[in-house]
Short mmCIF file of C-alpha atoms in Angstrom, two decimals:
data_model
loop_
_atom_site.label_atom_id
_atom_site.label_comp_id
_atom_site.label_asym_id
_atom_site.label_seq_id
_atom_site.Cartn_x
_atom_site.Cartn_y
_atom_site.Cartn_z
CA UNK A 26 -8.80 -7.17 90.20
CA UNK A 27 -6.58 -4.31 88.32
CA UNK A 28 -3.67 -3.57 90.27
CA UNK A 29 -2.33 -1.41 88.25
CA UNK A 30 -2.62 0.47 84.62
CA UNK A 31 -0.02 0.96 81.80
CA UNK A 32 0.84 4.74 82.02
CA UNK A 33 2.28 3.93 78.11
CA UNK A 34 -1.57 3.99 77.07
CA UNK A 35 -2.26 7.20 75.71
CA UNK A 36 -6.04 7.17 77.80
CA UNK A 37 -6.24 10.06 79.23
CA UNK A 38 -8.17 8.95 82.23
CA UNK A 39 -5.41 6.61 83.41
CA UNK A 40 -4.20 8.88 86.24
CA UNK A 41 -7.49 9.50 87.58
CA UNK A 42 -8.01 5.92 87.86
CA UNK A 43 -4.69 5.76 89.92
CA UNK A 44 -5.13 8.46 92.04
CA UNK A 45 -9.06 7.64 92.83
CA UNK A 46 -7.33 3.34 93.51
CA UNK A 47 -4.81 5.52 96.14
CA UNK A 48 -7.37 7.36 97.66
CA UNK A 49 -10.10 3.85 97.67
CA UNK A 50 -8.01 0.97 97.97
CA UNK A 51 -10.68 -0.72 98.78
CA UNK A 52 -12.88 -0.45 95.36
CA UNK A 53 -11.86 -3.25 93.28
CA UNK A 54 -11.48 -2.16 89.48
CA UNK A 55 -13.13 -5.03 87.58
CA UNK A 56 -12.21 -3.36 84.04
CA UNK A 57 -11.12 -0.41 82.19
CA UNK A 58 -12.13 0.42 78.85
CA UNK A 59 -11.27 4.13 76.80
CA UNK A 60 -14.81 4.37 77.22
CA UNK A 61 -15.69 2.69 80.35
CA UNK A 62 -14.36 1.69 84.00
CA UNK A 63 -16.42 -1.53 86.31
CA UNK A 64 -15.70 -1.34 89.87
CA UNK A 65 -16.90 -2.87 92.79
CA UNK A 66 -17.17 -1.76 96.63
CA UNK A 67 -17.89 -4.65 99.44
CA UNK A 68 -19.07 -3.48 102.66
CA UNK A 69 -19.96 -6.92 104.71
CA UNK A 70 -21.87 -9.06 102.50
CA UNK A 71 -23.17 -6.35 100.28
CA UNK A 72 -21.07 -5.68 97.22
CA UNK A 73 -22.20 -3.54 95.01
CA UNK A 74 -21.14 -2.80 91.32
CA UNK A 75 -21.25 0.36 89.46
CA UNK A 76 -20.06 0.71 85.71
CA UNK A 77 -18.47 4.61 84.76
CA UNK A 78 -19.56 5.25 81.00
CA UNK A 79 -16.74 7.77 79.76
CA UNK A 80 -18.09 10.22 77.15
CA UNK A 81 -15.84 10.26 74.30
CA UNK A 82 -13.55 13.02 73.51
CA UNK A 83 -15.60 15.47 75.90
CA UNK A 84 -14.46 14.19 79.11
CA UNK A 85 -14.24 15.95 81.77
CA UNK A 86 -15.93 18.65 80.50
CA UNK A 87 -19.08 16.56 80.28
CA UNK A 88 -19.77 13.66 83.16
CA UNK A 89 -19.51 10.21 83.27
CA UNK A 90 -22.50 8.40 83.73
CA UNK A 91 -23.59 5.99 86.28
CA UNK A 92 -25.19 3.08 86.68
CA UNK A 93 -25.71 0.28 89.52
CA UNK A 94 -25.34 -3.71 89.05
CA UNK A 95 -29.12 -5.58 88.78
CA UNK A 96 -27.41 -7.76 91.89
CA UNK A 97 -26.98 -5.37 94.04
CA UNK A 98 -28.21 -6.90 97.46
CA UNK A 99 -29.93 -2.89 98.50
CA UNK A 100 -33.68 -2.18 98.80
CA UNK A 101 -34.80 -0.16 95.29
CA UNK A 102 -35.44 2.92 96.61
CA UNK A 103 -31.83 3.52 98.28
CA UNK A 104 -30.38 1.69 94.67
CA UNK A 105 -32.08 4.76 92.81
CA UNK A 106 -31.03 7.23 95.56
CA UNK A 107 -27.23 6.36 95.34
CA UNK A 108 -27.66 5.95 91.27
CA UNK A 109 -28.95 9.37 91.50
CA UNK A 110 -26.61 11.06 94.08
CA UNK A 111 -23.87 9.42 92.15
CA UNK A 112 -24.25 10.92 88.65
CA UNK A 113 -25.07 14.23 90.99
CA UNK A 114 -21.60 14.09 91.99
CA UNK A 115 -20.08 13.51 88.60
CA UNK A 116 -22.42 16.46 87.00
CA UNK A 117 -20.89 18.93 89.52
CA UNK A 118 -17.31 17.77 89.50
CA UNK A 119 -18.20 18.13 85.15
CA UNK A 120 -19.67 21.87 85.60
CA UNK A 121 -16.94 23.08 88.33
CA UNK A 122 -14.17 21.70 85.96
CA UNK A 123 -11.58 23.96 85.51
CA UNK A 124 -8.07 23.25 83.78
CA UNK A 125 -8.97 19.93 82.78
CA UNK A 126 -9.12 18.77 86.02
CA UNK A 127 -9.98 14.98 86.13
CA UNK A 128 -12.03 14.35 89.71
CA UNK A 129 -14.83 12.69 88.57
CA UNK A 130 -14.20 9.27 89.23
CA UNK A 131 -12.35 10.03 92.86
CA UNK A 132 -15.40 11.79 93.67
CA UNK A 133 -17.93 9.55 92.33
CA UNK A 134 -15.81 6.71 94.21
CA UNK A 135 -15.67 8.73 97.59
CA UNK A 136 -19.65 9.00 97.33
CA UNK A 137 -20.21 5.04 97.11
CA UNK A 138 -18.24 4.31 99.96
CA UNK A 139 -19.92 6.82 102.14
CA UNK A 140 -22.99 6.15 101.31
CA UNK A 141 -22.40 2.29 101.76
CA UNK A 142 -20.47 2.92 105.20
CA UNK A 143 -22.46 5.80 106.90
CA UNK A 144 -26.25 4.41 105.70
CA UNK A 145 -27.87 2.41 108.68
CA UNK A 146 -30.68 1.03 106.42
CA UNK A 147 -27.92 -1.11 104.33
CA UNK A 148 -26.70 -4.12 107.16
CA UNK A 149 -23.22 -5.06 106.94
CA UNK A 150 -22.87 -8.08 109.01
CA UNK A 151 -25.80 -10.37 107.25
CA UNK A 152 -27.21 -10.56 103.75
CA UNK A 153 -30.32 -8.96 102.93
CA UNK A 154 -31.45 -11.42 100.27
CA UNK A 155 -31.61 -14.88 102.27
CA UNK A 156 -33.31 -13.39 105.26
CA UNK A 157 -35.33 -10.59 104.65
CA UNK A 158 -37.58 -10.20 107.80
CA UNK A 159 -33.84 -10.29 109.46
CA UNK A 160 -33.20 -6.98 107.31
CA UNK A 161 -36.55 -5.81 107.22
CA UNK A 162 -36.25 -5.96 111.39
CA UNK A 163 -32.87 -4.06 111.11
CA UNK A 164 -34.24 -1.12 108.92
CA UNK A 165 -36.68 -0.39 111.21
CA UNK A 166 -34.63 -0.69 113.73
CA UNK A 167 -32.23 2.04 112.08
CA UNK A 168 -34.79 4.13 111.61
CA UNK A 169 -36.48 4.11 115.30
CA UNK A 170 -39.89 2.43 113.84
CA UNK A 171 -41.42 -0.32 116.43
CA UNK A 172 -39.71 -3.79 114.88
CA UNK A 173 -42.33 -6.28 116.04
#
């Protein structure tokens, strides 16, 4: 885990990184590249990893792109939702840029842990993967289906 970032490296995106950590303490930043940042957000025994792909010298004007770890422990269809509403956030924190202001990776960051934390199809206190008709029982629970 990165605790904390040389402000001596001339990366511009350095602050944003520090003010997104101080605003999610809880995302864990795996690694920071110029052109890249991995992070990962637990929530139970669900942990998902995203990786940030930093354009090169057209950041912030254009966004970062996101993708989701292949072990991410979430049904498909709410992994593509959050990959999608995810690089929907950074595209309009890219088009309402103004002054150079870097938001995109607070706001991408702020996304993934409401999505993790307010969804009631994604179970926090049991792992998906080993028991599925466990999870499978607690979506339709969630979702006010019979759960036989």
């Amino acid at each position: 885990m990165i605790t904390s970032i040389s402000t001596a490296d001339p990366d511009p995106i350095n602050d944003e990184i520090l003010e997104a950590k101080n605003l999610y303490p809880f995302i864990n930043v795996l690694s920071h590249t110029p052109s890249s940042i991995s992070v990962n957000y637990k929530r139970g025994y669900n942990c998902v990893d995203i990786s940030l792909a930093i354009p090169n010298n057209e950041y912030p004007t254009r966004p970062i792109a996101v993708s989701i770890g292949k072990d991410v422990l979430l049904p498909s269809g709410l992994k593509k939702r959050l990959e999608k509403e995810l690089n929907d956030v950074a595209n309009e924190k890219a088009q309402q840029n103004s002054n150079n202001a870097h938001q995109q990776v607070a706001a991408v960051w702020g996304r993934l842990v409401s999505f993790l934390d307010t969804n009631m199809a994604i179970p926090a206190d049991f792992p998906c993967g080993s028991n599925s008709a466990k999870c499978q029982n607690h979506i339709r629970k969630a979702f006010g289906k019979d759960a036989r």
